[in-house]
XYZ file of C-alpha atoms in Angstrom:
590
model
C 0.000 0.000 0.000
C 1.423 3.093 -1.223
C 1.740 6.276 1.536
C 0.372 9.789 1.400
C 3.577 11.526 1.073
C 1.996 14.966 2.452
C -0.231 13.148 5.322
C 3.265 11.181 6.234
C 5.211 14.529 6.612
C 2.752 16.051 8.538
C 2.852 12.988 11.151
C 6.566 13.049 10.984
C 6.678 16.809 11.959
C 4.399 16.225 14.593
C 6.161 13.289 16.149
C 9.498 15.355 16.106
C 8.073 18.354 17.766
C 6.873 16.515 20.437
C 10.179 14.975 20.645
C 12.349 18.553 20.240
C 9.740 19.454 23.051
C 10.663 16.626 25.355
C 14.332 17.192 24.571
C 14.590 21.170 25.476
C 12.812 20.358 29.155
C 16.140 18.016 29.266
C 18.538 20.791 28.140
C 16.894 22.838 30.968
C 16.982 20.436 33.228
C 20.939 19.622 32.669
C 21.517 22.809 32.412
C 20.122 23.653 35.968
C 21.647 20.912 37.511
C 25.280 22.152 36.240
C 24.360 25.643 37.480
C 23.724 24.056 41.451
C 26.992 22.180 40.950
C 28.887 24.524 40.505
C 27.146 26.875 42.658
C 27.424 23.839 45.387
C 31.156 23.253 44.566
C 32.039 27.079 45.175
C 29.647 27.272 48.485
C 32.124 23.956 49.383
C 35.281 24.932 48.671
C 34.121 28.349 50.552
C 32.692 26.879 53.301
C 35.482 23.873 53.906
C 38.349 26.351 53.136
C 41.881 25.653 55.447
C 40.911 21.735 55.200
C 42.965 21.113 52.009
C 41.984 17.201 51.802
C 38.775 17.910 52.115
C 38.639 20.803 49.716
C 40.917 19.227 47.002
C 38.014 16.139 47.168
C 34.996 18.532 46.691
C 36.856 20.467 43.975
C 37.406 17.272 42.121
C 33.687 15.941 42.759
C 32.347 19.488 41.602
C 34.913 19.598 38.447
C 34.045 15.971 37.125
C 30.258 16.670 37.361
C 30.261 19.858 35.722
C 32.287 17.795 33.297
C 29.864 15.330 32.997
C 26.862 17.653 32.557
C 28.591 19.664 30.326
C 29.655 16.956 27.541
C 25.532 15.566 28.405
C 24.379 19.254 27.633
C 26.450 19.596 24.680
C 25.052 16.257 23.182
C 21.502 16.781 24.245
C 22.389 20.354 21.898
C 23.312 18.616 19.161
C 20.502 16.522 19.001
C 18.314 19.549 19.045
C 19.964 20.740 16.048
C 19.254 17.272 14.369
C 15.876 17.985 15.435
C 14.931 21.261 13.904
C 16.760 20.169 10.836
C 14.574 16.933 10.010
C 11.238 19.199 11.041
C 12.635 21.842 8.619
C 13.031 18.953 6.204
C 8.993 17.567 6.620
C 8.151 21.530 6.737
C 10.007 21.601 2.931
C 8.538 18.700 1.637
C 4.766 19.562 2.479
C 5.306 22.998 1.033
C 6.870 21.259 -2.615
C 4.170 19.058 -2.726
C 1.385 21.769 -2.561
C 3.764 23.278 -5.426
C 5.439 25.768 -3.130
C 8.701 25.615 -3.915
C 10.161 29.024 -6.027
C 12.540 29.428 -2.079
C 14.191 26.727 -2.932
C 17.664 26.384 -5.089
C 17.072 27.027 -8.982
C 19.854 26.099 -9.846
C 20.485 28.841 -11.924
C 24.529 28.369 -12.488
C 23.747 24.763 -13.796
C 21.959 26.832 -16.683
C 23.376 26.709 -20.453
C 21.621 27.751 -23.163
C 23.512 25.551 -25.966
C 23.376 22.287 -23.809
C 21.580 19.493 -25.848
C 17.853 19.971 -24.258
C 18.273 21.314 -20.662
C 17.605 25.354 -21.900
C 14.106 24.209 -23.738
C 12.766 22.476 -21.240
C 13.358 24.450 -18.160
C 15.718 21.320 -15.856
C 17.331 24.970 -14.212
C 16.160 28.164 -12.690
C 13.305 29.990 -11.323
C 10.598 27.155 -11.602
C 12.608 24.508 -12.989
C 12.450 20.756 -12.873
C 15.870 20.888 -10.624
C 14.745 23.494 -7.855
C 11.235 21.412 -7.689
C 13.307 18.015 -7.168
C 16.705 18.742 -5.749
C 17.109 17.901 -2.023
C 20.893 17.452 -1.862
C 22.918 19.078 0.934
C 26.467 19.460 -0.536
C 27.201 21.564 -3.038
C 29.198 18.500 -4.871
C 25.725 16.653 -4.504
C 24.137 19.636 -6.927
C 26.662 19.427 -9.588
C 26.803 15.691 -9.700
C 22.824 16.002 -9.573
C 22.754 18.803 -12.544
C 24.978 16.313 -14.434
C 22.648 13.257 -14.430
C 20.468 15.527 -15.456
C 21.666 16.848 -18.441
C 24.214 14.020 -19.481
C 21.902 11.655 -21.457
C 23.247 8.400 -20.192
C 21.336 5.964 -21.421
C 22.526 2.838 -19.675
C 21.487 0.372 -16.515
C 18.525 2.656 -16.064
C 17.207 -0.709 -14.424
C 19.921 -0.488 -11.601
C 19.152 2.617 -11.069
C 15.331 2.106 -10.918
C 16.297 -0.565 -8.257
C 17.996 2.129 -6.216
C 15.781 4.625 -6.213
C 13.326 2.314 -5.481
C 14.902 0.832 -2.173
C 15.979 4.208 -1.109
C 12.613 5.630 -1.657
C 11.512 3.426 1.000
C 14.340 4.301 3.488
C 12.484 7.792 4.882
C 14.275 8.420 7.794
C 17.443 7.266 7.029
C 16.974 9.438 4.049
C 16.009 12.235 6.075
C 19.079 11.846 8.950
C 21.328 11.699 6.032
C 19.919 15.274 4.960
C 20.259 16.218 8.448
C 23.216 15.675 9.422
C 24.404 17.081 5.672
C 22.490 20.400 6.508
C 23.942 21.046 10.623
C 27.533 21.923 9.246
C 27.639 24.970 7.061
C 30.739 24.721 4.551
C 32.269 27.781 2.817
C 34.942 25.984 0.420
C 33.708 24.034 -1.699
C 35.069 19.659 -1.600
C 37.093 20.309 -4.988
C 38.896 23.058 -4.176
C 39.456 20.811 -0.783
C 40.615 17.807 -3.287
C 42.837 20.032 -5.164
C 44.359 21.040 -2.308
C 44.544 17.725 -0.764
C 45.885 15.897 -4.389
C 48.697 18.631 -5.019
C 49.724 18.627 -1.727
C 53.746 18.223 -1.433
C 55.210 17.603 1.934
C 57.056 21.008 2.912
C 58.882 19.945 6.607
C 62.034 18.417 6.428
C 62.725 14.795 7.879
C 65.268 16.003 10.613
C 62.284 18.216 11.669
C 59.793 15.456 11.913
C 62.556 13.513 14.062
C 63.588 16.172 16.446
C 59.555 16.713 16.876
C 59.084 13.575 17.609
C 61.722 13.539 20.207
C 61.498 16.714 21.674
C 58.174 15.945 24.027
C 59.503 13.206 25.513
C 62.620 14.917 26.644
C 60.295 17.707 27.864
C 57.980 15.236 29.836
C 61.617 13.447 31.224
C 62.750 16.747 31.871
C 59.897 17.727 34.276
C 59.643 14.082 35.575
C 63.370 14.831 36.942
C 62.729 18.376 38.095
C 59.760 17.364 40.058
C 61.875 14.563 42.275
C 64.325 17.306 42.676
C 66.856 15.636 40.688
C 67.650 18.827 38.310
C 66.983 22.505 38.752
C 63.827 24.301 37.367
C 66.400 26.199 35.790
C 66.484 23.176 33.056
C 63.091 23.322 32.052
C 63.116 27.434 31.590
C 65.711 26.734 28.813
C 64.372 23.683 27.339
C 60.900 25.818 27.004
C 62.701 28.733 25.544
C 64.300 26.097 23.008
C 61.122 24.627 22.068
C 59.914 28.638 21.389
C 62.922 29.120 19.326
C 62.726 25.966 17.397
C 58.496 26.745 16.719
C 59.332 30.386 15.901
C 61.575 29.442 13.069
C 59.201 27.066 11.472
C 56.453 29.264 11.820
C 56.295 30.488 8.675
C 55.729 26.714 7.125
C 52.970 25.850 9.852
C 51.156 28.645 9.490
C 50.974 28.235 5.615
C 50.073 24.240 6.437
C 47.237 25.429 8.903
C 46.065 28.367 7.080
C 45.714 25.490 3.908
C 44.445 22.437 5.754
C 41.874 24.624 8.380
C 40.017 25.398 5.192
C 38.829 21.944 5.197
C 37.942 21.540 8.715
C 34.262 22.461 8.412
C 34.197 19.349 4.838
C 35.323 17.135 6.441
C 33.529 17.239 9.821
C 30.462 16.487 7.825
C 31.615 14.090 5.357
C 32.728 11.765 8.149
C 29.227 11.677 9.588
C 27.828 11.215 6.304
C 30.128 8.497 5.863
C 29.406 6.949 8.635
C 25.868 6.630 7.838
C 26.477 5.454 4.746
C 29.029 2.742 5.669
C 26.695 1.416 8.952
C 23.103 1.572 6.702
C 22.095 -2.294 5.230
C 22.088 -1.839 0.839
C 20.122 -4.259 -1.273
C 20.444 -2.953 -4.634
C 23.186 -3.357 -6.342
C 24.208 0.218 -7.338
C 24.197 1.309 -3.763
C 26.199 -1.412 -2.401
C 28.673 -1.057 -5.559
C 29.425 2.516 -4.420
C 29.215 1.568 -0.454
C 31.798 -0.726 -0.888
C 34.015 1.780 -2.626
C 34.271 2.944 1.377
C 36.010 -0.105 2.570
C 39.456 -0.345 3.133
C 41.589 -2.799 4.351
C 42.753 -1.523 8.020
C 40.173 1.259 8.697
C 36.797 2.557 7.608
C 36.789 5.631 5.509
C 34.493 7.230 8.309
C 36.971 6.480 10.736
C 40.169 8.050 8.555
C 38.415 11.091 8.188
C 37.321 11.776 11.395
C 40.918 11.547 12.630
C 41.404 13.656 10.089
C 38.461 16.326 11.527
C 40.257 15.468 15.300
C 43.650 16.843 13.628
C 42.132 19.851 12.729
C 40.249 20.754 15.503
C 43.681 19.949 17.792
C 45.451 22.535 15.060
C 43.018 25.336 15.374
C 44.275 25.718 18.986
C 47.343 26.790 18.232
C 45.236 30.229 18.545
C 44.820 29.483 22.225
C 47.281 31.490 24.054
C 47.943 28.849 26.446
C 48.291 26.775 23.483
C 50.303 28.939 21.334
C 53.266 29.663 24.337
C 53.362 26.019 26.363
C 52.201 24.471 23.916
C 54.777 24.770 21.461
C 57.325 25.779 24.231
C 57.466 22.085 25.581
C 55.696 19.824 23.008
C 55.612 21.636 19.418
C 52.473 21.391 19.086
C 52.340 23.724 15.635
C 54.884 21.066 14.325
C 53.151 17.823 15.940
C 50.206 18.886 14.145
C 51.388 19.945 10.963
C 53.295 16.761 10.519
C 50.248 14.583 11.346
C 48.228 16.877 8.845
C 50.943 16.288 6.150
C 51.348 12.365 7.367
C 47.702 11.866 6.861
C 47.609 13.411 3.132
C 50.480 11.472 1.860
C 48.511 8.879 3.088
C 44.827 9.036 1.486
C 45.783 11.726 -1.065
C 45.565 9.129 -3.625
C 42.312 7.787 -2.455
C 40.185 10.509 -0.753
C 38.634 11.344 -4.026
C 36.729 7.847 -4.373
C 35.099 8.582 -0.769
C 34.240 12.629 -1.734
C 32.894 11.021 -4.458
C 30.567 8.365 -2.800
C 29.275 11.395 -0.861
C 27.913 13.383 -3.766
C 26.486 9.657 -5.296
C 24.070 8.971 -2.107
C 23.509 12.859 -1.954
C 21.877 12.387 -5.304
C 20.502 9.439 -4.742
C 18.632 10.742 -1.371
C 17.444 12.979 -4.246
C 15.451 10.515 -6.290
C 14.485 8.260 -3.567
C 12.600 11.260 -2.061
C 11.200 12.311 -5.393
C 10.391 8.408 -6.085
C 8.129 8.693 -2.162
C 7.100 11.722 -3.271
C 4.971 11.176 -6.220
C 3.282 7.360 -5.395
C 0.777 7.772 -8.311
C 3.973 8.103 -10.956
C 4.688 4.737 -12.774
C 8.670 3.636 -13.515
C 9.100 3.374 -17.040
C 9.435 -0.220 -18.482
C 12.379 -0.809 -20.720
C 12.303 -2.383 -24.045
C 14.848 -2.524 -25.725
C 12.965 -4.225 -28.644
C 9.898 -1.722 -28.898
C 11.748 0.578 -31.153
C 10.101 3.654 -29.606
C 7.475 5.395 -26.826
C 4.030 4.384 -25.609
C 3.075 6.135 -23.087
C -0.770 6.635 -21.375
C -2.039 9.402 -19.247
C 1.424 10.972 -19.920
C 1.257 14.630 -18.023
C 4.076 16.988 -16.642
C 4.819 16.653 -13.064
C 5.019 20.360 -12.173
C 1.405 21.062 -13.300
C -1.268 20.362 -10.502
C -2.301 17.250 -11.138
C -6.352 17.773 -10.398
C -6.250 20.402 -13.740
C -3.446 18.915 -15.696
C -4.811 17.254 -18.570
C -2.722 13.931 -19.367
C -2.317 12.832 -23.109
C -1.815 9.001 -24.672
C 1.290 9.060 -26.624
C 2.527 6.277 -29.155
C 5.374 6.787 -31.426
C 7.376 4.455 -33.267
C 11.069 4.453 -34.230
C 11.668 6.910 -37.230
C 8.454 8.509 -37.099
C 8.177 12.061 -36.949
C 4.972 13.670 -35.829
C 3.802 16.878 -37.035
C 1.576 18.793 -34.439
C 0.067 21.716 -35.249
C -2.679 23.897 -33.345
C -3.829 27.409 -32.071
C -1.872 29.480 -29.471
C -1.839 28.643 -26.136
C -3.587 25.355 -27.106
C -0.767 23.186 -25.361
C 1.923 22.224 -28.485
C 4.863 23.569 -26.108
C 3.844 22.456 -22.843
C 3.404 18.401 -24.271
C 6.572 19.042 -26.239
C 8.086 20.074 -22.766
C 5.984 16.880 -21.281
C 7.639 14.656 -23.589
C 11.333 15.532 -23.078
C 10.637 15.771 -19.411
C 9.045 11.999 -19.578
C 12.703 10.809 -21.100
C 15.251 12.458 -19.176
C 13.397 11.142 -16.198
C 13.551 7.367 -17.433
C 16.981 8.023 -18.618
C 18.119 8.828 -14.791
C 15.558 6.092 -13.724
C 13.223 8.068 -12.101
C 9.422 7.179 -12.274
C 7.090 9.662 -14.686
C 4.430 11.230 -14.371
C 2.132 9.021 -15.942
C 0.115 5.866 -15.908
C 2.435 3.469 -17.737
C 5.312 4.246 -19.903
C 6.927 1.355 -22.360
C 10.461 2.910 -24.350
C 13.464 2.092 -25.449
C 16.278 4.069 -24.077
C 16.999 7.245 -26.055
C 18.926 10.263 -26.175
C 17.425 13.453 -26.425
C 17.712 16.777 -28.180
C 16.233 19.693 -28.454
C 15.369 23.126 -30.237
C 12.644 24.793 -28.658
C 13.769 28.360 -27.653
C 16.772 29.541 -30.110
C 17.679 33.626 -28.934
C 19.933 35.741 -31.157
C 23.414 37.081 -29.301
C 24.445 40.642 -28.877
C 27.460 39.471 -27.290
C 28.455 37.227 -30.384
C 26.937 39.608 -32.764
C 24.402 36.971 -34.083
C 21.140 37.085 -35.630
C 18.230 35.099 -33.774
C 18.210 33.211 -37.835
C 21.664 32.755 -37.416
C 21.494 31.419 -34.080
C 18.846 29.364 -35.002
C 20.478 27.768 -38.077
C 23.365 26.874 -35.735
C 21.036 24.864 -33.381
C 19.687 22.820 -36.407
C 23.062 22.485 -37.764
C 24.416 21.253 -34.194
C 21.505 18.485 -34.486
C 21.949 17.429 -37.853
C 25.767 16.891 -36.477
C 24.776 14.695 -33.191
C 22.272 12.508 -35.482
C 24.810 11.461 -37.899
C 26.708 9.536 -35.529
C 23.956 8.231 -32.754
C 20.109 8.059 -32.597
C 18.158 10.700 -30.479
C 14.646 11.318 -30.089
C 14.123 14.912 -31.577
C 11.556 17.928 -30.401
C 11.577 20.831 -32.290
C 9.309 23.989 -31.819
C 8.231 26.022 -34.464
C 11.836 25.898 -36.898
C 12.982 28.407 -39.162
C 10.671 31.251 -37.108
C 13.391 33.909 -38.077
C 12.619 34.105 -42.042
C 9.855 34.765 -43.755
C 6.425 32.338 -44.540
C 7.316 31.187 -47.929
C 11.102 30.457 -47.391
C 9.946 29.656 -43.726
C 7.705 26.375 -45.509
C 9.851 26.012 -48.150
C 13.213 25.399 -45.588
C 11.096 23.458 -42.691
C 10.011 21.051 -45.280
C 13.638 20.520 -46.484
C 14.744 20.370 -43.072
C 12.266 17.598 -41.975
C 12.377 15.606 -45.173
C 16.406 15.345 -44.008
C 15.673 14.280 -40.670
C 13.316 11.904 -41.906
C 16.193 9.982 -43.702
C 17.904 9.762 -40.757
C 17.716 7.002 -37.914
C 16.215 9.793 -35.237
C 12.298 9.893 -33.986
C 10.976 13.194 -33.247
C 8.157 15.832 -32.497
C 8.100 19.020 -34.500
C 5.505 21.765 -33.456
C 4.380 24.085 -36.048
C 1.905 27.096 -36.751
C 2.464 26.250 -40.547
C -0.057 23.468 -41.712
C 1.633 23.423 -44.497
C 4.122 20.916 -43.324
C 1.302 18.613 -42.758
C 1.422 17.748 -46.629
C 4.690 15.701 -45.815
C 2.603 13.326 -44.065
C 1.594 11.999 -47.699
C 4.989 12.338 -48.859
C 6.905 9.978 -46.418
C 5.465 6.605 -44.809
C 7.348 7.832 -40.951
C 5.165 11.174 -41.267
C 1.721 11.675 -39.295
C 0.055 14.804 -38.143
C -1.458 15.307 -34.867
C -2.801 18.774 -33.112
C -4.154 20.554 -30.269
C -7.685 22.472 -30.586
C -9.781 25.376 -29.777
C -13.395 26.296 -29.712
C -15.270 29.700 -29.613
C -18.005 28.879 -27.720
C -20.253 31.395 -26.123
C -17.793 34.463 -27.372
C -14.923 32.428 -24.995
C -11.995 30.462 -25.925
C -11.660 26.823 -24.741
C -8.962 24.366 -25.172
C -9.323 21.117 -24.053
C -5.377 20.501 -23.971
C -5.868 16.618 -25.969
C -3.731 15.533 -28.728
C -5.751 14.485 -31.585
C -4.716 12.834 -34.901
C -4.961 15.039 -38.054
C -4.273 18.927 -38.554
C -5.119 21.736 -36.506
C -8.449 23.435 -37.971
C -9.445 26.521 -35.658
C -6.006 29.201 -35.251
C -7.128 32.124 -32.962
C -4.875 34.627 -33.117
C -7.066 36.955 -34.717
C -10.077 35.918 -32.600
C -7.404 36.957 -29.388
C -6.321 40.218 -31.005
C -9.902 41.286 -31.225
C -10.972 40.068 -27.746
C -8.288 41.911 -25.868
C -9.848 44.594 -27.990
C -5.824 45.443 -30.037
C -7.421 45.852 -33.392
């Protein structure tokens, strides 16, 4: 039995805000109770002050329960993070599914006009097929996300049906992955990170790394000796103003290691979390467990490595402690301890860190489409055949258009047809042209569609459906065009894609307008391609009794009562009723 997506969030959000409730009376509570400790350690201390024993015992009780409450407070924080995050995320997903969703991401930098079909059929910016679908949290999950999207892969669309399928079901897994993604807020982006991490060359010298090595434990046997009164204190005021000398003339190299590696602090203490869900999280299909075992490594998880990693960091940053900065390095090094495990680690998984930023961005994506998949029960996944030679598709309508108005068409086509559609403005040619291309980039990335069932054989697409002239490139908008049919012309020599084309040639005049389309389509008809070709000239209909792959379909509209109505259906033959003239007069322009 399939779920109400929007009756499931709403439960969801319910359930957690009676849990984040719950949870701040706890942070209260802890946080109280670490107030009265400390309040009762100081009263103590005051009260029991000239009895040493007994005030060195209370301090110590006092100081490891504030400890306590503290680390409990700061966990019981986090988890309230987690908790406003995943009712954020059940707060998101009700609003997209009423179609609220123009606050979200466009995707606008993803947008490029010459790409094969991505500009026509709006997959980026305001209102786009990305910012209605995209959920991922990294910034490397978008791009890799905008790529499936516009790459026109064509193959084991079945495995990835089969993943999108299992993750659909795995909501709250789904949503703690997003959660966890979302609490740490990343300004540099994981390939500048990788660059950095891949051309990484080790700047501190060996005899460094050996004297830094050595140099704490001569400090610790140093004090060891001082304190049984064996040497002078004398000895450890030099040794520390060694160990300042020694820092002080590496300084410059640390600081250029820190200032380099602290950029990736914030990356990687959220990719190790995300790791660690992924690695710890049961697979079934076999594209998730393909990339889950790219984590596994011989001695360590990849969760684990980077987290060290994180721990590094975090133990670097201190060097801005003042404490830190002067005993620190005084009588351990710790700039130098921690630039050499920094440097250590990247020789180490330079080579390799790329396959787990990489498995990131794939289950970012993937958490993607499995929440698009639970989002839309009443879409069907397309069924491949690789025999059928082309589409059938019925009740096939465009999942951004509210589905209790959207009128949903039957659509057959066979390989090598071409179908002329014709019909009056604003009758819906463009928006089941837009339908169509939708339908296949979706089954190319394995997503369901919105329709009732949907039989095809895997097909590239491309497009020309809104052609601009450039002032920039000092084109004409005829020029421009010609290029866009001459760029298609080039693709289908070489591989077979299913073409839609909107209204060609408008740049020219009627007569050469018919006299070029027809040339045009006659050529793709010899080709190997299948296509859709909207026109206002019914003209082009004729070819229909010129070549056997040719047949003419169109969209209507009636006057009735002095009003327009379009009942949005495909129907076979040519377009009778045009009503441009009929809407010139009735928004009284002539």
């Amino acid at each position: 039995m399939k779920r109400n997506p929007i009756q499931f969030y709403s439960q969801e959000k319910e359930v957690l805000e009676t849990e984040l409730s719950s949870l701040k009376k706890s942070i209260y509570t802890v946080s109280t109770l670490r107030f009265l400790v400390f309040a009762a350690t100081v009263a103590g201390i005051y009260l029991l002050f000239g009895a040493t024993t007994e005030v060195l015992l209370v301090s110590f009780i006092g100081v490891v329960l504030f400890v306590i409450l503290l680390v409990k407070s700061s966990n019981l924080q986090a988890q309230k993070q987690l908790l406003i995050s995943k009712i954020a995320i059940n707060a998101t997903e009700i609003e997209v599914l009423q179609k609220n969703f123009l606050h979200l991401d466009s995707g606008r930098e993803f947008m490029d006009a010459n790409h094969y079909y991505s500009h026509d059929i709006d997959l980026f910016g305001k209102g786009s097929f990305f910012q209605y679908s995209n959920r991922t949290k990294t910034a490397e999950g978008a791009k890799l996300y905008a790529a499936q999207l516009t790459d026109n892969h064509i193959l084991e669309i079945e495995k990835k049906q089969e993943a999108i399928k299992e993750l659909s079901e795995k909501i709250h897994w789904r949503q703690h992955f997003s959660a966890v993604a979302s609490l740490v807020k990343v300004r540099f982006s994981a390939a500048s990170i990788l660059n950095y991490i891949q051309g990484y060359k080790n700047s501190l010298s060996n005899s460094t790394r050996i004297l830094t090595a050595i140099f704490p434990a001569v400090s610790l046997l140093l004090m060891t000796l001082v304190g049984i009164g064996y040497l002078s204190f004398s000895f450890i005021v030099y040794w520390f103003f060694i160990g300042l000398f020694f820092s002080a003339s590496q300084i410059k190299k640390t600081s250029t290691i820190y200032n380099a590696s602290s950029k990736a602090k914030e990356t990687f203490k959220q990719y190790y979390q995300l790791l660690e869900e992924i690695e710890k999280e049961s697979f079934e299909s076999s594209l998730l467990k393909e990339h889950q075992q790219k984590l596994a490594t011989e001695k360590e998880k990849a969760s684990l490595i980077f987290k060290k990693f994180s721990k590094i960091l975090d133990a670097f940053d201190q060097r801005n402690n003042v404490i830190i900065a002067v005993v620190g390095n005084g009588l351990f090094l710790w700039d130098l301890q921690n630039a050499i495990k920094v440097e250590k680690w990247i020789s180490t998984y330079k080579h390799t860190v790329k396959n787990w930023f990489d498995v990131i961005a794939f289950f970012d994506v993937q958490n993607t489409l499995g929440n698009f998949c639970f989002n839309h029960p009443t879409f069907v996944f397309p069924t491949i055949n690789a025999n059928r030679k082309g589409i059938e598709a019925r009740e096939l309508g465009h999942p951004l258009l509210n589905s209790e108005k959207r009128i949903d068409n039957d659509f057959i086509i066979n390989k090598e047809q071409f179908f002329i559609v014709t019909g009056a403005n604003m009758a819906g040619k463009s928006t089941f042209l837009r339908t169509v291309s939708l339908a296949i980039v979706m089954s190319n990335l394995g997503l369901p569609v919105c329709a009732k069932e949907l039989e095809y054989a895997p097909v590239k697409l491309i497009t020309s459906m809104r052609t601009s002239d450039s002032l920039a490139d000092d084109e004409s908008y005829f020029y421009s065009e010609l290029k866009r049919l001459k760029f298609i012309v080039e693709q289908i020599k070489t591989e077979d894609y299913f073409i839609i084309l909107d209204e060609i040639l408008k740049g020219t005049n009627s007569q050469d307008k018919a006299i070029g389309s027809k040339k045009f389509v006659e050529k793709l008809t010899t080709s190997k391609s299948t296509g859709i070709i909207a026109t206002h000239d019914v003209s082009l209909c004729e070819l229909e009794t010129a070549f056997k792959g040719v047949e003419n379909y169109f969209f209507d509209a009636e006057i009735n009562n002095d009003e327009l109505y379009f009942d949005y259906t495909l129907k076979k033959g040519v377009c009778q009723n045009m009503n441009a003239s009929f809407l010139l007069k009735k928004m009284e322009i002539i």
